[in-house]
Amino acid sequence: MAAACRAGGGGTAVNPARLWHFHGGLKLDARTARAAAAPIGAVPLPPRLVLPLSQHVGQPAEPAVSPGERVLKGQPIARPNGYVGAKVHASSSGTVVEIAPHPVPHPSGLSAPCIVIETDGLDEPWTGYEPITDFTALTGPELRARVRAAGVVGLGGAAFPTAVKLGAGSGLKRLILNGAECEPYICCDELLLRERAAEVLTGAQVLLQALDIARCVVAIEDDKPAAQAALEAAIRAAGDARIEVVAVPAIYPEGGERQLIKVLTGEEVPARGVPPDIGYLCQNVGTAAAVARAVTRGEPLISRIVTVTGDGVAAPRNLEVRLGTPVAALVEACGGYTGQAAHLLMGGAMMGFPLADDSLPVIKATNCIVAASREEVRPRAPVMPCIRCGECAEVCPAQLLPQQLYWHARSDDLEPLDDYHLFDCIECGCCDLACPSQIPLTQYFRYAKTELWARQRDRARSDIARERFEARRERLDAEQQARKKRLEEKARAADEARGDEQARKAMIDAALERVQARRGSDRDDSPGSGA
Ligand code: SF4
Ligand code: SF4
């Protein structure tokens, strides 16, 4: 059971004196000491910013500028394309030089459309946003609109559009702010809490107001006492009894929202469900700070804190980075590479993915860059057959059967994977680490998900094509029927007309006969006719 500290009032469903456990997980050695020792630093403005149109969950944004156009810092340059979407803003002033596909940081390694800005060094701000002095005067929809206008997405790594999440509904019992990073190398949330606790607190207050929730719990791992103390001090100074800090044990992957909810409340988010289904809404502490800036200062999301670490960089630390900045500039700001740098990862050692090179830009989802030495990356031993030891199931926080998932994924028998709840897999990598046969299980699960999504997309596309085909056939059938009916009616009308004509002719003939007959009889009756 974890030690817990509190600030604010009691009487809540979350009882910090009683925490629960989620299934599985691993106790990993923290590797944050060096990066967490330095304050948040800055990165010089790069000459070019590469801003992908898709930095969030949902449809890519649509460009709102053209090549050659001058843009200002904070100006919207791409608008959301659909409900689940987010705006993109210029992170500095300059000229749009290109809108074209560029390599982006993504596990697929593919290119995607980006807006490229050549910066002018002036950092001239856009003036289209208005700060407000009292956010409590705004309604939930007004607050949501400000969050949407600022392009805020989940900064814990998921990058789900925050305004969409805030539309989760009413009657929620608790807001949970997630400050449990739990990846061994990542400490950007810890530094944020230590240095900008007041911002996180304001974000919590804005979110409570926007969602009309009475209470908020901020979960911070129990090995980060300075972060807890900083936030508690801010809460005390504000005298806000609605918000409490709870220290949770540092067990990986506690930062997953399902796992955190289980630890705090003992409740399980149902399979295929989301936290609001059981009355909770989770936001990362970094997202809360971005919400505070968006609502109170009108600031769009144009930068974020990134942990830059690993034995491959000279001076690991956290940096405030403009979106679109190349990773190379971050490494440079940390004293450059050491001779040990062998791998470059984005997103941490457990859930991160390798980067092809350091020219790739920082995006909204970039919480960590690891320049790892060979020793830091677990050498992959030869893969051995599965011995059905069950270790993978023991550690799986989603309570899945990774060995069963693996059997089906390996033999490309993907359809049954849905029955084994493949999509509940959070790709945490615990099963990989536990597997004595060194099977890269998570890779199989990523592949299977991608393949199933592709099949679902293909199925949806062919369903649409079939529906279109059937609609066309129905339309053609209907047109043919209508044509046939018209022809029949025309023929009937012609028959009727012909019948009328014959009747008229018969009448005329009969009349003529009558006339002739009358004339004949008149002639017979005339004097001298001899009749
Ligand atoms: S841990 Fe590895 S060897 Fe053991 S059951 Fe799971 S997949 Fe098989
Ligand atoms: S990667 Fe997926 S299957 Fe493996 S332990 Fe994590 S949640 Fe379970």
Coordinates of C-alpha atoms and ligand atoms in Angstrom, one line a residue:
M1 CA 0.0 0.0 0.0
A2 CA 1.3 3.4 -0.9
A3 CA 2.0 6.2 1.3
A4 CA -0.4 9.0 0.5
C5 CA -0.4 12.7 1.0
R6 CA -3.3 15.0 0.8
A7 CA -4.2 18.6 0.4
G8 CA -7.8 19.7 0.5
G9 CA -10.9 18.2 1.9
G10 CA -12.0 14.6 2.4
G11 CA -15.3 12.7 2.0
T12 CA -14.5 11.4 -1.5
A13 CA -14.8 8.1 -3.3
V14 CA -11.0 8.0 -3.7
N15 CA -9.6 7.1 -0.4
P16 CA -5.9 7.9 -0.4
A17 CA -5.4 5.7 2.7
R18 CA -6.6 2.8 0.6
L19 CA -5.3 2.2 -2.9
W20 CA -5.9 -0.9 -5.0
H21 CA -3.7 -2.8 -7.3
F22 CA -4.1 -3.4 -11.0
H23 CA -3.3 -6.8 -12.4
G24 CA 0.3 -7.5 -13.5
G25 CA 2.7 -4.7 -14.2
L26 CA 6.4 -4.5 -13.5
K27 CA 8.6 -2.6 -11.0
L28 CA 11.1 -0.9 -13.3
D29 CA 14.3 1.0 -12.2
A30 CA 13.8 4.7 -12.8
R31 CA 16.4 6.3 -15.1
T32 CA 15.3 9.9 -14.5
A33 CA 17.8 11.1 -12.0
R34 CA 20.1 13.0 -14.4
A35 CA 17.4 14.6 -16.5
A36 CA 15.3 15.5 -13.4
A37 CA 18.2 17.2 -11.7
A38 CA 18.3 20.1 -14.2
P39 CA 15.6 22.8 -14.5
I40 CA 13.5 23.0 -17.7
G41 CA 15.6 24.5 -20.5
A42 CA 14.9 26.2 -23.8
V43 CA 15.8 25.3 -27.4
P44 CA 16.9 28.1 -29.8
L45 CA 14.5 28.9 -32.6
P46 CA 15.3 26.6 -35.5
P47 CA 15.5 28.0 -39.1
R48 CA 12.7 25.7 -40.3
L49 CA 9.7 24.3 -38.5
V50 CA 8.0 21.2 -39.9
L51 CA 4.4 20.9 -38.6
P52 CA 2.5 17.6 -39.6
L53 CA -1.2 18.0 -40.2
S54 CA -1.8 14.9 -38.2
Q55 CA -0.4 15.3 -34.7
H56 CA -3.5 13.9 -33.0
V57 CA -6.0 11.1 -33.0
G58 CA -8.6 11.6 -35.7
Q59 CA -8.6 13.0 -39.3
P60 CA -5.6 15.1 -40.3
A61 CA -6.2 18.8 -40.2
E62 CA -6.8 20.8 -43.4
P63 CA -4.3 23.6 -44.3
A64 CA -5.6 27.1 -43.8
V65 CA -2.6 28.8 -45.4
S66 CA -0.7 28.6 -48.7
P67 CA 2.9 28.5 -49.7
G68 CA 4.4 32.0 -49.7
E69 CA 2.1 33.3 -47.0
R70 CA 3.6 35.0 -44.0
V71 CA 2.4 33.6 -40.6
L72 CA 2.7 34.9 -37.1
K73 CA 3.5 32.9 -33.9
G74 CA 0.3 31.3 -32.6
Q75 CA -1.7 31.8 -35.9
P76 CA -3.9 28.9 -36.8
I77 CA -2.4 27.3 -40.0
A78 CA -4.6 24.2 -40.3
R79 CA -8.2 23.6 -39.2
P80 CA -9.8 20.4 -37.8
N81 CA -11.3 18.1 -40.4
G82 CA -14.3 16.7 -38.6
Y83 CA -15.4 16.4 -35.0
V84 CA -12.4 14.4 -33.8
G85 CA -9.7 16.7 -34.9
A86 CA -7.4 19.5 -33.8
K87 CA -6.1 22.8 -35.1
V88 CA -2.4 23.3 -35.9
H89 CA -0.8 26.7 -35.2
A90 CA 2.5 28.3 -36.3
S91 CA 5.0 27.9 -33.5
S92 CA 6.9 31.1 -34.6
S93 CA 6.6 33.8 -37.2
G94 CA 7.9 33.3 -40.7
T95 CA 6.9 32.2 -44.2
V96 CA 5.1 29.0 -45.3
V97 CA 7.5 27.6 -47.8
E98 CA 5.9 24.2 -48.5
I99 CA 2.9 22.0 -47.8
A100 CA 4.0 18.6 -48.8
P101 CA 4.7 15.1 -47.4
H102 CA 7.7 14.8 -45.1
P103 CA 9.0 12.0 -42.8
V104 CA 7.1 12.2 -39.5
P105 CA 7.8 10.6 -36.1
H106 CA 5.5 7.5 -36.3
P107 CA 6.2 3.7 -35.8
S108 CA 5.3 3.2 -39.5
G109 CA 8.2 5.4 -40.6
L110 CA 6.1 6.8 -43.3
S111 CA 5.8 10.4 -44.6
A112 CA 2.7 12.5 -44.1
P113 CA 1.6 16.0 -45.2
C114 CA 3.3 18.8 -43.3
I115 CA 3.3 22.6 -43.3
V116 CA 6.9 23.9 -43.5
I117 CA 7.7 27.4 -42.1
E118 CA 10.9 29.2 -42.6
T119 CA 11.2 31.2 -39.5
D120 CA 12.2 35.0 -39.6
G121 CA 13.7 35.2 -36.1
L122 CA 11.1 37.9 -35.0
D123 CA 8.8 35.5 -33.2
E124 CA 6.1 38.1 -33.9
P125 CA 2.9 37.0 -32.1
W126 CA -0.6 36.7 -33.6
T127 CA -3.1 38.9 -31.9
G128 CA -6.2 36.9 -32.6
Y129 CA -6.5 35.4 -29.1
E130 CA -8.0 37.1 -26.1
P131 CA -6.9 36.5 -22.6
I132 CA -9.7 36.4 -19.9
T133 CA -9.5 37.4 -16.3
D134 CA -12.3 35.3 -14.9
F135 CA -12.8 31.8 -16.5
T136 CA -15.4 31.0 -13.9
A137 CA -17.8 33.4 -15.7
L138 CA -17.7 31.0 -18.8
T139 CA -20.0 28.1 -19.4
G140 CA -18.8 24.6 -20.2
P141 CA -19.4 24.9 -23.9
E142 CA -17.5 28.3 -23.9
L143 CA -14.5 26.7 -22.1
R144 CA -14.6 23.8 -24.5
A145 CA -14.6 26.2 -27.5
R146 CA -11.5 27.9 -26.2
V147 CA -9.7 24.6 -25.7
R148 CA -10.7 23.5 -29.2
A149 CA -9.5 26.9 -30.7
A150 CA -6.1 26.3 -29.0
G151 CA -5.6 22.9 -30.6
V152 CA -5.0 21.2 -27.2
V153 CA -4.6 17.4 -27.3
G154 CA -3.7 14.9 -24.6
L155 CA 0.0 15.5 -23.8
G156 CA 0.6 12.1 -22.1
G157 CA 1.4 10.6 -25.5
A158 CA -2.1 9.7 -26.7
A159 CA -2.8 13.0 -28.4
F160 CA -6.6 12.6 -28.3
P161 CA -8.3 16.0 -28.9
T162 CA -9.0 17.4 -25.4
A163 CA -12.2 19.4 -26.5
V164 CA -13.7 16.1 -27.7
K165 CA -12.9 14.4 -24.4
L166 CA -14.5 17.3 -22.6
G167 CA -17.7 16.5 -24.4
A168 CA -17.8 13.2 -22.5
G169 CA -21.2 14.0 -20.9
S170 CA -22.6 15.0 -17.6
G171 CA -22.9 13.5 -14.2
L172 CA -19.2 12.5 -13.9
K173 CA -18.2 11.8 -10.3
R174 CA -14.5 12.7 -10.5
L175 CA -11.7 14.3 -12.6
I176 CA -8.4 12.4 -12.4
L177 CA -5.2 14.2 -13.3
N178 CA -2.6 11.8 -14.3
G179 CA 0.9 12.7 -13.1
A180 CA 2.1 9.0 -13.0
E181 CA 4.6 8.8 -15.7
C182 CA 6.0 5.4 -14.8
E183 CA 8.2 4.9 -18.0
P184 CA 11.8 4.6 -16.7
Y185 CA 13.2 7.6 -18.6
I186 CA 10.3 10.1 -18.7
C187 CA 10.2 13.0 -16.2
C188 CA 8.6 15.9 -18.2
D189 CA 5.4 15.8 -16.0
E190 CA 7.6 15.7 -12.8
L191 CA 9.4 18.8 -13.9
L192 CA 6.1 20.5 -14.9
L193 CA 4.7 19.8 -11.5
R194 CA 7.8 21.0 -9.7
E195 CA 8.2 24.3 -11.7
R196 CA 4.7 25.1 -12.9
A197 CA 2.3 23.7 -10.2
A198 CA 0.1 26.7 -10.3
E199 CA -0.6 26.2 -14.0
V200 CA -1.6 22.6 -13.4
L201 CA -3.8 23.7 -10.5
T202 CA -5.5 26.3 -12.7
G203 CA -6.0 23.6 -15.4
A204 CA -7.7 21.4 -12.9
Q205 CA -10.0 24.2 -11.9
V206 CA -10.9 25.0 -15.5
L207 CA -11.6 21.3 -16.2
L208 CA -13.8 21.0 -13.1
Q209 CA -15.8 24.0 -14.2
A210 CA -16.0 22.8 -17.8
L211 CA -17.2 19.4 -16.8
D212 CA -19.3 20.5 -13.8
I213 CA -17.5 18.0 -11.6
A214 CA -17.2 18.5 -7.8
R215 CA -13.8 16.9 -7.1
C216 CA -10.4 16.2 -8.6
V217 CA -7.6 13.8 -7.7
V218 CA -4.1 14.4 -8.9
A219 CA -2.1 11.1 -8.9
I220 CA 1.6 11.4 -8.6
E221 CA 4.1 8.6 -8.1
D222 CA 5.4 8.1 -4.6
D223 CA 9.0 8.5 -5.7
K224 CA 8.4 12.1 -6.8
P225 CA 8.0 13.9 -3.4
A226 CA 9.1 17.3 -4.7
A227 CA 6.4 17.3 -7.4
Q228 CA 3.8 16.3 -4.8
A229 CA 5.0 19.0 -2.4
A230 CA 4.9 21.7 -5.1
L231 CA 1.3 20.9 -6.1
E232 CA 0.2 20.7 -2.5
A233 CA 1.7 24.1 -1.8
A234 CA -0.1 25.6 -4.8
I235 CA -3.4 24.0 -3.6
R236 CA -3.0 25.3 -0.1
A237 CA -2.2 28.8 -1.4
A238 CA -5.3 28.8 -3.5
G239 CA -7.4 27.2 -0.7
D240 CA -9.1 24.9 -3.1
A241 CA -10.5 22.0 -1.1
R242 CA -11.9 20.3 -4.2
I243 CA -8.5 19.1 -5.4
E244 CA -6.3 16.5 -3.7
V245 CA -3.0 15.0 -4.3
V246 CA -2.6 11.2 -4.0
A247 CA 0.7 9.4 -4.1
V248 CA 0.5 6.1 -6.0
P249 CA 3.1 3.4 -6.1
A250 CA 5.6 3.6 -9.0
I251 CA 4.6 0.4 -10.9
Y252 CA 4.7 0.3 -14.7
P253 CA 2.3 0.9 -16.5
E254 CA 0.3 2.8 -13.9
G255 CA 0.2 5.8 -16.2
G256 CA -2.4 4.0 -18.3
E257 CA -5.8 5.5 -17.5
R258 CA -7.5 2.1 -16.9
Q259 CA -4.7 1.0 -14.5
L260 CA -4.7 4.4 -12.7
I261 CA -8.5 4.3 -12.2
K262 CA -8.2 0.8 -10.8
V263 CA -5.5 1.9 -8.4
L264 CA -7.4 5.0 -7.2
T265 CA -10.9 3.6 -7.0
G266 CA -10.8 -0.2 -7.3
E267 CA -13.2 0.1 -10.2
E268 CA -12.6 -1.4 -13.7
V269 CA -13.3 0.3 -16.9
P270 CA -15.2 -2.3 -18.9
A271 CA -13.6 -3.9 -22.0
R272 CA -14.3 -1.7 -25.0
G273 CA -15.5 1.0 -22.6
V274 CA -14.0 4.4 -21.6
P275 CA -13.6 5.9 -18.2
P276 CA -16.7 8.2 -18.4
D277 CA -18.7 5.0 -18.6
I278 CA -18.0 4.5 -14.9
G279 CA -18.0 8.2 -14.0
Y280 CA -14.3 9.3 -14.4
L281 CA -12.5 11.5 -16.8
C282 CA -8.7 11.3 -16.9
Q283 CA -6.4 14.0 -18.2
N284 CA -2.6 14.2 -18.1
V285 CA -1.2 17.0 -15.9
G286 CA 0.6 18.5 -19.0
T287 CA -2.8 18.7 -20.7
A288 CA -4.3 20.5 -17.7
A289 CA -1.5 23.1 -17.9
A290 CA -2.1 23.5 -21.6
V291 CA -5.8 23.9 -20.9
A292 CA -5.0 26.6 -18.3
R293 CA -2.9 28.6 -20.8
A294 CA -5.5 28.2 -23.6
V295 CA -8.4 29.4 -21.5
T296 CA -6.8 32.1 -19.3
R297 CA -4.2 33.5 -21.7
G298 CA -5.7 32.4 -25.0
E299 CA -2.4 30.6 -25.8
P300 CA -2.6 27.9 -28.5
L301 CA -0.6 24.7 -28.1
I302 CA 2.6 25.6 -29.9
S303 CA 5.2 24.0 -27.5
R304 CA 5.5 21.3 -24.9
I305 CA 8.0 19.9 -22.4
V306 CA 10.2 17.0 -23.7
T307 CA 12.5 14.9 -21.7
V308 CA 15.8 14.4 -23.6
T309 CA 17.8 11.7 -22.0
G310 CA 19.9 8.4 -22.3
D311 CA 23.6 7.7 -22.1
G312 CA 23.8 9.0 -25.7
V313 CA 23.3 12.7 -24.8
A314 CA 25.9 14.7 -22.9
A315 CA 23.6 16.6 -20.5
P316 CA 20.1 15.0 -20.2
R317 CA 17.3 17.4 -19.2
N318 CA 13.8 18.6 -19.9
L319 CA 13.3 21.2 -22.5
E320 CA 10.4 23.5 -23.5
V321 CA 10.3 22.8 -27.3
R322 CA 8.4 24.5 -30.1
L323 CA 6.4 22.0 -32.1
G324 CA 8.0 21.4 -35.4
T325 CA 11.6 21.7 -34.1
P326 CA 13.9 18.9 -35.3
V327 CA 15.1 16.4 -32.7
A328 CA 18.7 17.3 -33.6
A329 CA 18.2 20.8 -32.1
L330 CA 17.0 19.2 -28.8
V331 CA 20.1 17.0 -28.6
E332 CA 22.3 20.1 -29.4
A333 CA 20.6 22.0 -26.5
C334 CA 21.6 19.1 -24.2
G335 CA 25.3 19.3 -25.1
G336 CA 25.2 17.0 -28.2
Y337 CA 25.7 13.3 -28.6
T338 CA 28.2 11.3 -26.6
G339 CA 30.2 8.6 -28.2
Q340 CA 27.8 6.0 -26.8
A341 CA 24.7 7.1 -28.8
A342 CA 23.5 4.0 -30.7
H343 CA 19.7 4.2 -30.8
L344 CA 17.3 7.1 -31.0
L345 CA 13.8 6.5 -29.6
M346 CA 10.7 8.7 -29.3
G347 CA 8.4 8.1 -26.3
G348 CA 10.4 6.2 -23.8
A349 CA 12.1 2.9 -23.5
M350 CA 9.0 0.7 -23.0
M351 CA 6.4 2.2 -25.3
G352 CA 8.6 4.3 -27.6
F353 CA 9.6 3.6 -31.1
P354 CA 12.8 4.0 -33.0
L355 CA 13.4 7.2 -35.1
A356 CA 15.1 6.9 -38.4
D357 CA 17.1 10.0 -37.8
D358 CA 17.2 13.2 -35.8
S359 CA 15.8 15.5 -38.5
L360 CA 12.3 14.4 -37.5
P361 CA 10.2 17.1 -35.9
V362 CA 8.8 17.3 -32.3
I363 CA 5.0 16.9 -32.4
K364 CA 2.3 17.3 -29.8
A365 CA 2.7 13.6 -28.7
T366 CA 6.5 13.8 -28.2
N367 CA 7.0 13.5 -24.4
C368 CA 10.5 12.0 -24.5
I369 CA 13.6 11.5 -26.7
V370 CA 16.0 8.8 -25.7
A371 CA 19.5 8.7 -27.2
A372 CA 20.3 5.2 -25.9
S373 CA 23.6 3.4 -25.7
R374 CA 24.0 -0.2 -26.8
E375 CA 23.9 -1.2 -23.1
E376 CA 20.7 0.6 -22.4
V377 CA 18.8 -1.3 -25.1
R378 CA 18.1 -4.9 -24.2
P379 CA 20.0 -7.0 -26.7
R380 CA 17.6 -9.2 -28.5
A381 CA 18.5 -12.8 -27.9
P382 CA 17.5 -15.4 -30.5
V383 CA 13.7 -16.0 -30.4
M384 CA 12.9 -19.4 -28.9
P385 CA 9.6 -21.3 -29.2
C386 CA 6.8 -20.5 -26.7
I387 CA 7.0 -22.9 -23.7
R388 CA 3.6 -21.9 -22.4
C389 CA 5.0 -20.8 -19.1
G390 CA 2.2 -18.1 -18.7
E391 CA 4.7 -15.4 -17.5
C392 CA 3.3 -13.0 -20.1
A393 CA -0.3 -13.4 -18.8
E394 CA 1.0 -12.9 -15.2
V395 CA 2.4 -9.4 -16.0
C396 CA -0.3 -8.2 -18.5
P397 CA -2.0 -5.2 -17.0
A398 CA -4.9 -5.6 -19.4
Q399 CA -5.5 -9.2 -18.1
L400 CA -5.1 -10.6 -21.6
L401 CA -3.6 -13.9 -22.7
P402 CA -0.6 -12.8 -24.7
Q403 CA 0.4 -16.3 -25.7
Q404 CA -3.0 -16.9 -27.3
L405 CA -2.8 -13.6 -29.1
Y406 CA 0.7 -14.5 -30.2
W407 CA -0.4 -17.9 -31.6
H408 CA -3.1 -16.4 -33.7
A409 CA -1.1 -13.3 -34.8
R410 CA 1.9 -15.5 -35.8
S411 CA -0.2 -17.7 -38.0
D412 CA -2.0 -14.7 -39.5
D413 CA -5.3 -16.1 -38.1
L414 CA -6.4 -12.6 -37.1
E415 CA -10.2 -12.7 -36.9
P416 CA -10.3 -14.6 -33.5
L417 CA -8.1 -11.9 -32.0
D418 CA -11.0 -9.7 -31.3
D419 CA -12.5 -12.4 -29.1
Y420 CA -9.2 -12.4 -27.2
H421 CA -9.6 -8.6 -26.7
L422 CA -6.6 -7.6 -28.8
F423 CA -7.7 -4.0 -28.9
D424 CA -7.5 -3.8 -25.0
C425 CA -3.8 -4.3 -25.4
I426 CA -2.1 -1.0 -24.4
E427 CA 1.2 -2.1 -26.0
C428 CA 3.0 -1.6 -22.7
G429 CA 5.7 -4.2 -23.5
C430 CA 5.5 -6.0 -20.1
C431 CA 4.9 -9.3 -21.8
D432 CA 8.0 -8.9 -24.0
L433 CA 10.1 -8.2 -21.0
A434 CA 8.8 -11.2 -19.0
C435 CA 9.0 -13.7 -21.9
P436 CA 11.8 -16.2 -21.3
S437 CA 11.7 -17.2 -25.0
Q438 CA 12.5 -13.6 -26.0
I439 CA 9.4 -13.4 -28.3
P440 CA 8.7 -9.9 -29.5
L441 CA 5.1 -10.2 -28.5
T442 CA 4.2 -6.5 -28.7
Q443 CA 5.5 -6.3 -32.3
Y444 CA 3.1 -9.1 -33.2
F445 CA 0.2 -7.3 -31.5
R446 CA 1.0 -4.0 -33.2
Y447 CA 1.1 -5.7 -36.5
A448 CA -2.2 -7.6 -35.9
K449 CA -4.0 -4.4 -34.9
T450 CA -2.7 -2.5 -38.0
E451 CA -3.7 -5.4 -40.2
L452 CA -7.2 -5.7 -38.6
W453 CA -7.7 -1.9 -38.9
A454 CA -6.7 -2.2 -42.6
R455 CA -9.1 -5.0 -43.1
Q456 CA -11.9 -3.1 -41.3
R457 CA -11.2 -0.1 -43.5
D458 CA -11.3 -2.3 -46.6
R459 CA -14.5 -3.9 -45.4
A460 CA -16.0 -0.5 -44.8
R461 CA -14.9 0.6 -48.2
S462 CA -16.3 -2.5 -49.9
D463 CA -19.6 -2.1 -47.9
I464 CA -19.9 1.5 -49.2
A465 CA -19.1 0.3 -52.7
R466 CA -21.7 -2.5 -52.4
E467 CA -24.3 0.0 -51.0
R468 CA -23.6 2.4 -53.9
F469 CA -23.9 -0.5 -56.4
E470 CA -27.2 -1.7 -54.9
A471 CA -28.5 1.9 -54.8
R472 CA -27.6 2.4 -58.5
R473 CA -29.2 -0.9 -59.4
E474 CA -32.4 0.0 -57.5
R475 CA -32.4 3.4 -59.3
L476 CA -31.9 1.8 -62.7
D477 CA -34.7 -0.8 -62.0
A478 CA -37.0 2.0 -60.9
E479 CA -36.2 4.0 -64.0
Q480 CA -36.9 0.9 -66.2
Q481 CA -40.2 0.2 -64.4
A482 CA -41.2 3.9 -64.9
R483 CA -40.2 3.8 -68.6
K484 CA -42.2 0.5 -69.0
K485 CA -45.2 2.0 -67.3
R486 CA -45.0 5.1 -69.4
L487 CA -44.8 3.0 -72.6
E488 CA -47.8 0.9 -71.5
E489 CA -49.8 4.0 -70.7
K490 CA -48.9 5.5 -74.1
A491 CA -50.0 2.2 -75.8
R492 CA -53.2 2.2 -73.8
A493 CA -53.9 5.8 -74.8
A494 CA -53.1 5.0 -78.4
D495 CA -55.5 2.0 -78.3
E496 CA -58.1 4.1 -76.7
A497 CA -57.6 6.8 -79.3
R498 CA -57.7 4.2 -82.1
G499 CA -61.0 2.8 -80.6
D500 CA -62.4 6.3 -80.4
E501 CA -61.5 6.9 -84.0
Q502 CA -63.1 3.6 -85.1
A503 CA -66.2 4.4 -83.1
R504 CA -66.3 7.9 -84.6
K505 CA -65.8 6.5 -88.1
A506 CA -68.5 3.9 -87.5
M507 CA -70.8 6.7 -86.3
I508 CA -70.0 8.7 -89.4
D509 CA -70.5 5.7 -91.7
A510 CA -73.8 4.9 -90.0
A511 CA -74.9 8.5 -90.3
L512 CA -73.9 8.5 -94.0
E513 CA -75.9 5.3 -94.5
R514 CA -78.8 6.8 -92.8
V515 CA -78.6 9.9 -95.0
Q516 CA -78.3 7.8 -98.1
A517 CA -81.1 5.6 -97.0
R518 CA -83.2 8.7 -96.4
R519 CA -82.3 10.1 -99.8
G520 CA -83.2 6.8 -101.4
S521 CA -86.6 6.7 -99.8
D522 CA -87.2 10.4 -100.7
R523 CA -86.5 9.5 -104.4
D524 CA -88.9 6.6 -104.3
D525 CA -91.6 8.7 -102.7
S526 CA -91.2 11.6 -105.3
P527 CA -94.0 12.1 -108.0
G528 CA -93.3 10.1 -111.2
S529 CA -91.0 7.6 -109.4
G530 CA -93.4 4.9 -110.2
A531 CA -93.5 3.7 -106.8
Ligands
SF4_1 S1 6.0 -15.8 -21.7 FE1 6.7 -16.3 -23.7 S2 7.1 -18.5 -23.6 FE2 5.9 -18.0 -21.8 S3 3.7 -18.4 -22.4 FE3 4.1 -16.2 -22.9 S4 4.8 -16.2 -25.0 FE4 5.0 -18.3 -24.3
SF4_2 S1 1.7 -5.4 -24.5 FE1 -0.4 -5.9 -24.5 S2 -0.5 -8.0 -24.2 FE2 1.6 -7.4 -23.6 S3 1.4 -7.0 -21.4 FE3 1.0 -5.1 -22.4 S4 -1.2 -5.0 -22.6 FE4 -0.6 -7.1 -22.2

